[in-house]
């Protein structure tokens, strides 16, 4: 990608709060001292006059507190565990026990099996031991749950080494998905469609996001409701999943600094979807803002 062009992809934030980084407060007069009280400083305050015009107060005493002193004993969250793998990056949501999002960069070269390419038959679903035990998804959580251990980053995107493929089988890369009619069918078709984009574009960036979307109840009010699997219940079941795709290629060999950017955002329900339903049915219109300079922006569909 030309060095003069920078692509900033917006990450989606959806669902419930992250349960990571819980701080436990322990009081002990003998072992702890209170942080010093902040010294009031003079700061301007904007207020409205009688006719509604904004004006600056001449002087106001406002306590100025450094974040480091407020969070001296820890950040209660939401905090995601950023996990960097060979083929992808994920932010693990400790409260929901699945990724908040995953991100990957595909090219024709990255999809080719290496000399010791990954073999799916040699990979096994495993718990992610890099995560604290209380916040891990467990194999037993999915056992007889009625849901698949759905890859957020598919194994087929990590064929270049066995280790890379094995990392896609960590439960920190999984979310509960309906099996027949979704994970094993329509969702798999979408994943394959993303890979095939590398035949037309130089770079393909993919962001996968589990979502929790509201549904209107019989009383007319909108509520977010979702299932939780496991014994005890640990792993939340997303209501929807998003695929956000950004592709790029030079407009022409003579203009390598001008990129042809194509984008697409899709939100699919975590439910059976008939094969004949067109992908256009799940497009999110207006998901991307205006194009930057030196970029020609198109839609993937």
GROMACS .gro file of C-alpha atoms in nm:
model
  301
    1UNK     CA    1   0.000   0.000   0.000
    2UNK     CA    2   0.144   0.342  -0.089
    3UNK     CA    3   0.302   0.509   0.210
    4UNK     CA    4   0.134   0.841   0.136
    5UNK     CA    5  -0.211   0.694   0.185
    6UNK     CA    6  -0.350   0.607   0.526
    7UNK     CA    7  -0.669   0.414   0.578
    8UNK     CA    8  -0.841   0.445   0.911
    9UNK     CA    9  -1.109   0.183   0.963
   10UNK     CA   10  -1.371   0.257   1.227
   11UNK     CA   11  -1.418  -0.021   1.481
   12UNK     CA   12  -1.774  -0.100   1.591
   13UNK     CA   13  -1.871  -0.092   1.958
   14UNK     CA   14  -2.187  -0.290   2.029
   15UNK     CA   15  -2.359  -0.502   2.289
   16UNK     CA   16  -2.321  -0.486   2.663
   17UNK     CA   17  -2.042  -0.347   2.880
   18UNK     CA   18  -1.712  -0.529   2.907
   19UNK     CA   19  -1.664  -0.697   3.242
   20UNK     CA   20  -1.286  -0.682   3.248
   21UNK     CA   21  -1.059  -0.499   3.485
   22UNK     CA   22  -1.270  -0.535   3.798
   23UNK     CA   23  -1.097  -0.366   4.091
   24UNK     CA   24  -1.141  -0.488   4.446
   25UNK     CA   25  -1.124  -0.218   4.713
   26UNK     CA   26  -0.965  -0.330   5.039
   27UNK     CA   27  -0.952  -0.079   5.321
   28UNK     CA   28  -0.672  -0.098   5.577
   29UNK     CA   29  -0.574   0.194   5.792
   30UNK     CA   30  -0.233   0.046   5.858
   31UNK     CA   31  -0.139  -0.039   5.500
   32UNK     CA   32  -0.293   0.230   5.280
   33UNK     CA   33  -0.288   0.605   5.262
   34UNK     CA   34  -0.539   0.824   5.088
   35UNK     CA   35  -0.420   1.010   4.779
   36UNK     CA   36  -0.377   1.386   4.831
   37UNK     CA   37  -0.687   1.596   4.776
   38UNK     CA   38  -0.679   1.789   4.450
   39UNK     CA   39  -0.594   2.156   4.468
   40UNK     CA   40  -0.865   2.377   4.321
   41UNK     CA   41  -0.747   2.564   4.012
   42UNK     CA   42  -0.886   2.856   3.819
   43UNK     CA   43  -1.066   2.737   3.505
   44UNK     CA   44  -1.301   2.921   3.268
   45UNK     CA   45  -1.666   2.820   3.263
   46UNK     CA   46  -1.906   2.883   2.974
   47UNK     CA   47  -2.253   2.996   3.082
   48UNK     CA   48  -2.561   3.158   2.925
   49UNK     CA   49  -2.659   3.518   2.986
   50UNK     CA   50  -3.019   3.643   3.023
   51UNK     CA   51  -3.079   3.650   2.648
   52UNK     CA   52  -2.934   3.306   2.589
   53UNK     CA   53  -2.593   3.408   2.460
   54UNK     CA   54  -2.289   3.208   2.565
   55UNK     CA   55  -2.037   3.397   2.771
   56UNK     CA   56  -1.720   3.313   2.960
   57UNK     CA   57  -1.725   3.342   3.337
   58UNK     CA   58  -1.447   3.559   3.461
   59UNK     CA   59  -1.320   3.325   3.734
   60UNK     CA   60  -1.441   2.994   3.869
   61UNK     CA   61  -1.284   2.749   4.106
   62UNK     CA   62  -1.310   2.400   3.958
   63UNK     CA   63  -1.135   2.098   4.109
   64UNK     CA   64  -0.884   1.960   3.858
   65UNK     CA   65  -0.822   1.590   3.923
   66UNK     CA   66  -0.566   1.380   3.739
   67UNK     CA   67  -0.701   1.051   3.603
   68UNK     CA   68  -0.404   0.872   3.755
   69UNK     CA   69  -0.516   0.970   4.104
   70UNK     CA   70  -0.882   0.873   4.048
   71UNK     CA   71  -0.788   0.536   3.901
   72UNK     CA   72  -0.501   0.475   4.140
   73UNK     CA   73  -0.639   0.135   4.240
   74UNK     CA   74  -0.755   0.019   3.899
   75UNK     CA   75  -0.990   0.079   3.607
   76UNK     CA   76  -1.332  -0.087   3.648
   77UNK     CA   77  -1.378  -0.109   3.271
   78UNK     CA   78  -1.511  -0.164   3.018
   79UNK     CA   79  -1.171  -0.298   2.914
   80UNK     CA   80  -1.113  -0.553   2.642
   81UNK     CA   81  -0.817  -0.789   2.632
   82UNK     CA   82  -0.637  -0.708   2.307
   83UNK     CA   83  -0.502  -1.038   2.179
   84UNK     CA   84  -0.255  -1.029   1.888
   85UNK     CA   85  -0.238  -1.350   1.686
   86UNK     CA   86  -0.052  -1.443   1.370
   87UNK     CA   87  -0.354  -1.401   1.142
   88UNK     CA   88  -0.571  -1.157   1.334
   89UNK     CA   89  -0.624  -0.924   1.628
   90UNK     CA   90  -0.915  -0.956   1.866
   91UNK     CA   91  -1.054  -0.763   2.160
   92UNK     CA   92  -1.194  -1.016   2.406
   93UNK     CA   93  -1.500  -0.915   2.608
   94UNK     CA   94  -1.466  -1.065   2.955
   95UNK     CA   95  -1.829  -1.010   3.050
   96UNK     CA   96  -1.978  -1.174   2.741
   97UNK     CA   97  -1.700  -1.438   2.710
   98UNK     CA   98  -1.649  -1.381   2.338
   99UNK     CA   99  -1.474  -1.126   2.115
  100UNK     CA  100  -1.598  -0.768   2.115
  101UNK     CA  101  -1.449  -0.759   1.763
  102UNK     CA  102  -1.189  -0.924   1.544
  103UNK     CA  103  -0.979  -0.766   1.270
  104UNK     CA  104  -0.782  -0.925   0.989
  105UNK     CA  105  -0.597  -0.825   0.672
  106UNK     CA  106  -0.623  -1.062   0.376
  107UNK     CA  107  -0.420  -1.072   0.058
  108UNK     CA  108  -0.373  -1.337  -0.208
  109UNK     CA  109  -0.035  -1.414  -0.054
  110UNK     CA  110  -0.168  -1.447   0.302
  111UNK     CA  111  -0.429  -1.701   0.193
  112UNK     CA  112  -0.176  -1.933   0.027
  113UNK     CA  113  -0.066  -2.233   0.235
  114UNK     CA  114   0.295  -2.207   0.342
  115UNK     CA  115   0.554  -2.486   0.330
  116UNK     CA  116   0.406  -2.615   0.652
  117UNK     CA  117   0.056  -2.490   0.588
  118UNK     CA  118  -0.226  -2.527   0.833
  119UNK     CA  119  -0.428  -2.847   0.836
  120UNK     CA  120  -0.772  -2.803   0.991
  121UNK     CA  121  -0.788  -3.170   1.089
  122UNK     CA  122  -0.490  -3.112   1.321
  123UNK     CA  123  -0.653  -2.820   1.503
  124UNK     CA  124  -0.870  -2.856   1.812
  125UNK     CA  125  -1.098  -2.621   2.001
  126UNK     CA  126  -0.915  -2.511   2.316
  127UNK     CA  127  -0.968  -2.268   2.600
  128UNK     CA  128  -0.751  -1.957   2.591
  129UNK     CA  129  -0.510  -1.993   2.882
  130UNK     CA  130  -0.383  -1.637   2.833
  131UNK     CA  131  -0.708  -1.513   2.988
  132UNK     CA  132  -0.785  -1.515   3.363
  133UNK     CA  133  -0.971  -1.832   3.460
  134UNK     CA  134  -1.285  -1.652   3.591
  135UNK     CA  135  -1.336  -1.478   3.254
  136UNK     CA  136  -1.259  -1.758   3.009
  137UNK     CA  137  -1.512  -1.928   2.786
  138UNK     CA  138  -1.501  -2.300   2.862
  139UNK     CA  139  -1.544  -2.599   2.634
  140UNK     CA  140  -1.816  -2.725   2.867
  141UNK     CA  141  -2.009  -2.400   2.817
  142UNK     CA  142  -2.077  -2.499   2.456
  143UNK     CA  143  -2.140  -2.868   2.529
  144UNK     CA  144  -2.499  -2.957   2.435
  145UNK     CA  145  -2.585  -2.587   2.422
  146UNK     CA  146  -2.753  -2.610   2.082
  147UNK     CA  147  -2.502  -2.362   1.937
  148UNK     CA  148  -2.186  -2.398   1.731
  149UNK     CA  149  -1.853  -2.263   1.844
  150UNK     CA  150  -1.859  -2.003   1.568
  151UNK     CA  151  -1.525  -1.872   1.440
  152UNK     CA  152  -1.510  -1.494   1.423
  153UNK     CA  153  -1.191  -1.528   1.219
  154UNK     CA  154  -1.236  -1.843   1.007
  155UNK     CA  155  -0.971  -2.112   0.998
  156UNK     CA  156  -0.956  -2.087   0.619
  157UNK     CA  157  -0.812  -1.735   0.656
  158UNK     CA  158  -0.505  -1.873   0.836
  159UNK     CA  159  -0.367  -2.152   0.616
  160UNK     CA  160  -0.015  -2.014   0.602
  161UNK     CA  161   0.096  -2.204   0.914
  162UNK     CA  162  -0.035  -2.464   1.156
  163UNK     CA  163   0.018  -2.232   1.450
  164UNK     CA  164  -0.184  -1.956   1.283
  165UNK     CA  165  -0.468  -2.197   1.213
  166UNK     CA  166  -0.456  -2.337   1.567
  167UNK     CA  167  -0.499  -1.983   1.702
  168UNK     CA  168  -0.830  -1.952   1.521
  169UNK     CA  169  -0.958  -2.245   1.732
  170UNK     CA  170  -0.904  -2.065   2.062
  171UNK     CA  171  -1.238  -2.006   2.236
  172UNK     CA  172  -1.143  -1.638   2.259
  173UNK     CA  173  -1.209  -1.635   1.881
  174UNK     CA  174  -1.553  -1.799   1.918
  175UNK     CA  175  -1.908  -1.685   1.974
  176UNK     CA  176  -2.221  -1.903   1.992
  177UNK     CA  177  -2.382  -1.930   1.650
  178UNK     CA  178  -2.681  -2.116   1.516
  179UNK     CA  179  -2.534  -2.416   1.332
  180UNK     CA  180  -2.745  -2.544   1.042
  181UNK     CA  181  -2.862  -2.261   0.823
  182UNK     CA  182  -2.616  -2.006   0.959
  183UNK     CA  183  -2.264  -2.090   1.080
  184UNK     CA  184  -2.233  -2.393   0.850
  185UNK     CA  185  -2.410  -2.231   0.559
  186UNK     CA  186  -2.493  -1.862   0.505
  187UNK     CA  187  -2.222  -1.726   0.738
  188UNK     CA  188  -1.968  -1.961   0.577
  189UNK     CA  189  -2.071  -1.831   0.233
  190UNK     CA  190  -2.008  -1.475   0.350
  191UNK     CA  191  -1.665  -1.571   0.481
  192UNK     CA  192  -1.580  -1.730   0.146
  193UNK     CA  193  -1.704  -1.419  -0.038
  194UNK     CA  194  -1.463  -1.210   0.170
  195UNK     CA  195  -1.171  -1.434   0.075
  196UNK     CA  196  -1.259  -1.422  -0.293
  197UNK     CA  197  -1.235  -1.043  -0.284
  198UNK     CA  198  -0.855  -1.083  -0.278
  199UNK     CA  199  -0.882  -1.182  -0.646
  200UNK     CA  200  -1.001  -0.831  -0.730
  201UNK     CA  201  -0.833  -0.617  -0.466
  202UNK     CA  202  -0.479  -0.574  -0.337
  203UNK     CA  203  -0.583  -0.557   0.030
  204UNK     CA  204  -0.894  -0.678   0.210
  205UNK     CA  205  -0.961  -0.568   0.569
  206UNK     CA  206  -1.231  -0.753   0.759
  207UNK     CA  207  -1.387  -0.665   1.094
  208UNK     CA  208  -1.626  -0.912   1.256
  209UNK     CA  209  -1.846  -0.791   1.542
  210UNK     CA  210  -2.096  -0.981   1.759
  211UNK     CA  211  -2.397  -0.758   1.822
  212UNK     CA  212  -2.686  -0.731   2.066
  213UNK     CA  213  -2.968  -0.545   1.896
  214UNK     CA  214  -3.304  -0.441   2.043
  215UNK     CA  215  -3.633  -0.599   1.949
  216UNK     CA  216  -3.977  -0.445   1.984
  217UNK     CA  217  -4.200  -0.631   2.228
  218UNK     CA  218  -4.578  -0.662   2.220
  219UNK     CA  219  -4.612  -0.356   2.444
  220UNK     CA  220  -4.439  -0.143   2.182
  221UNK     CA  221  -4.121  -0.096   2.384
  222UNK     CA  222  -3.777  -0.191   2.256
  223UNK     CA  223  -3.561  -0.424   2.464
  224UNK     CA  224  -3.233  -0.611   2.432
  225UNK     CA  225  -3.269  -0.973   2.534
  226UNK     CA  226  -3.030  -1.262   2.474
  227UNK     CA  227  -2.959  -1.617   2.582
  228UNK     CA  228  -2.663  -1.719   2.798
  229UNK     CA  229  -2.516  -2.070   2.772
  230UNK     CA  230  -2.306  -2.277   3.010
  231UNK     CA  231  -2.345  -2.425   3.355
  232UNK     CA  232  -2.336  -2.191   3.534
  233UNK     CA  233  -2.443  -1.955   3.252
  234UNK     CA  234  -2.128  -1.785   3.125
  235UNK     CA  235  -2.122  -1.724   2.748
  236UNK     CA  236  -2.366  -1.477   2.597
  237UNK     CA  237  -2.534  -1.555   2.265
  238UNK     CA  238  -2.529  -1.257   2.023
  239UNK     CA  239  -2.851  -1.167   1.849
  240UNK     CA  240  -2.667  -1.058   1.533
  241UNK     CA  241  -2.324  -1.051   1.372
  242UNK     CA  242  -2.166  -0.779   1.160
  243UNK     CA  243  -1.907  -0.810   0.885
  244UNK     CA  244  -1.743  -0.484   0.789
  245UNK     CA  245  -1.521  -0.504   0.482
  246UNK     CA  246  -1.283  -0.248   0.336
  247UNK     CA  247  -1.084  -0.323   0.021
  248UNK     CA  248  -0.822  -0.122  -0.164
  249UNK     CA  249  -0.619  -0.125  -0.482
  250UNK     CA  250  -0.433   0.141  -0.685
  251UNK     CA  251  -0.656   0.318  -0.936
  252UNK     CA  252  -0.390   0.253  -1.200
  253UNK     CA  253  -0.019   0.164  -1.221
  254UNK     CA  254   0.053   0.525  -1.311
  255UNK     CA  255  -0.130   0.647  -0.998
  256UNK     CA  256  -0.018   0.414  -0.717
  257UNK     CA  257  -0.083   0.682  -0.456
  258UNK     CA  258  -0.451   0.706  -0.547
  259UNK     CA  259  -0.642   0.414  -0.403
  260UNK     CA  260  -0.969   0.271  -0.521
  261UNK     CA  261  -1.151   0.200  -0.194
  262UNK     CA  262  -1.457  -0.022  -0.176
  263UNK     CA  263  -1.654  -0.083   0.142
  264UNK     CA  264  -1.941  -0.290   0.266
  265UNK     CA  265  -2.110  -0.341   0.603
  266UNK     CA  266  -2.348  -0.628   0.670
  267UNK     CA  267  -2.555  -0.719   0.977
  268UNK     CA  268  -2.697  -1.071   0.986
  269UNK     CA  269  -2.928  -1.223   1.247
  270UNK     CA  270  -2.797  -1.519   1.444
  271UNK     CA  271  -3.063  -1.741   1.295
  272UNK     CA  272  -3.134  -1.972   1.005
  273UNK     CA  273  -3.105  -1.781   0.676
  274UNK     CA  274  -3.222  -1.953   0.356
  275UNK     CA  275  -2.951  -1.981   0.089
  276UNK     CA  276  -3.158  -1.789  -0.164
  277UNK     CA  277  -3.173  -1.469   0.046
  278UNK     CA  278  -2.953  -1.209  -0.132
  279UNK     CA  279  -2.661  -1.061   0.061
  280UNK     CA  280  -2.796  -0.715  -0.027
  281UNK     CA  281  -3.074  -0.781   0.225
  282UNK     CA  282  -2.823  -0.733   0.507
  283UNK     CA  283  -2.639  -0.423   0.385
  284UNK     CA  284  -2.610  -0.137   0.634
  285UNK     CA  285  -2.652   0.183   0.430
  286UNK     CA  286  -2.440   0.484   0.516
  287UNK     CA  287  -2.206   0.289   0.744
  288UNK     CA  288  -1.903   0.473   0.610
  289UNK     CA  289  -1.840   0.844   0.615
  290UNK     CA  290  -1.713   1.065   0.331
  291UNK     CA  291  -1.397   0.962   0.151
  292UNK     CA  292  -1.058   1.112   0.228
  293UNK     CA  293  -0.845   1.283  -0.033
  294UNK     CA  294  -0.644   1.052  -0.263
  295UNK     CA  295  -0.915   0.789  -0.227
  296UNK     CA  296  -1.184   0.685  -0.473
  297UNK     CA  297  -1.466   0.529  -0.273
  298UNK     CA  298  -1.708   0.267  -0.403
  299UNK     CA  299  -1.952   0.017  -0.261
  300UNK     CA  300  -1.872  -0.355  -0.274
  301UNK     CA  301  -2.229  -0.434  -0.382
   0.00000   0.00000   0.00000
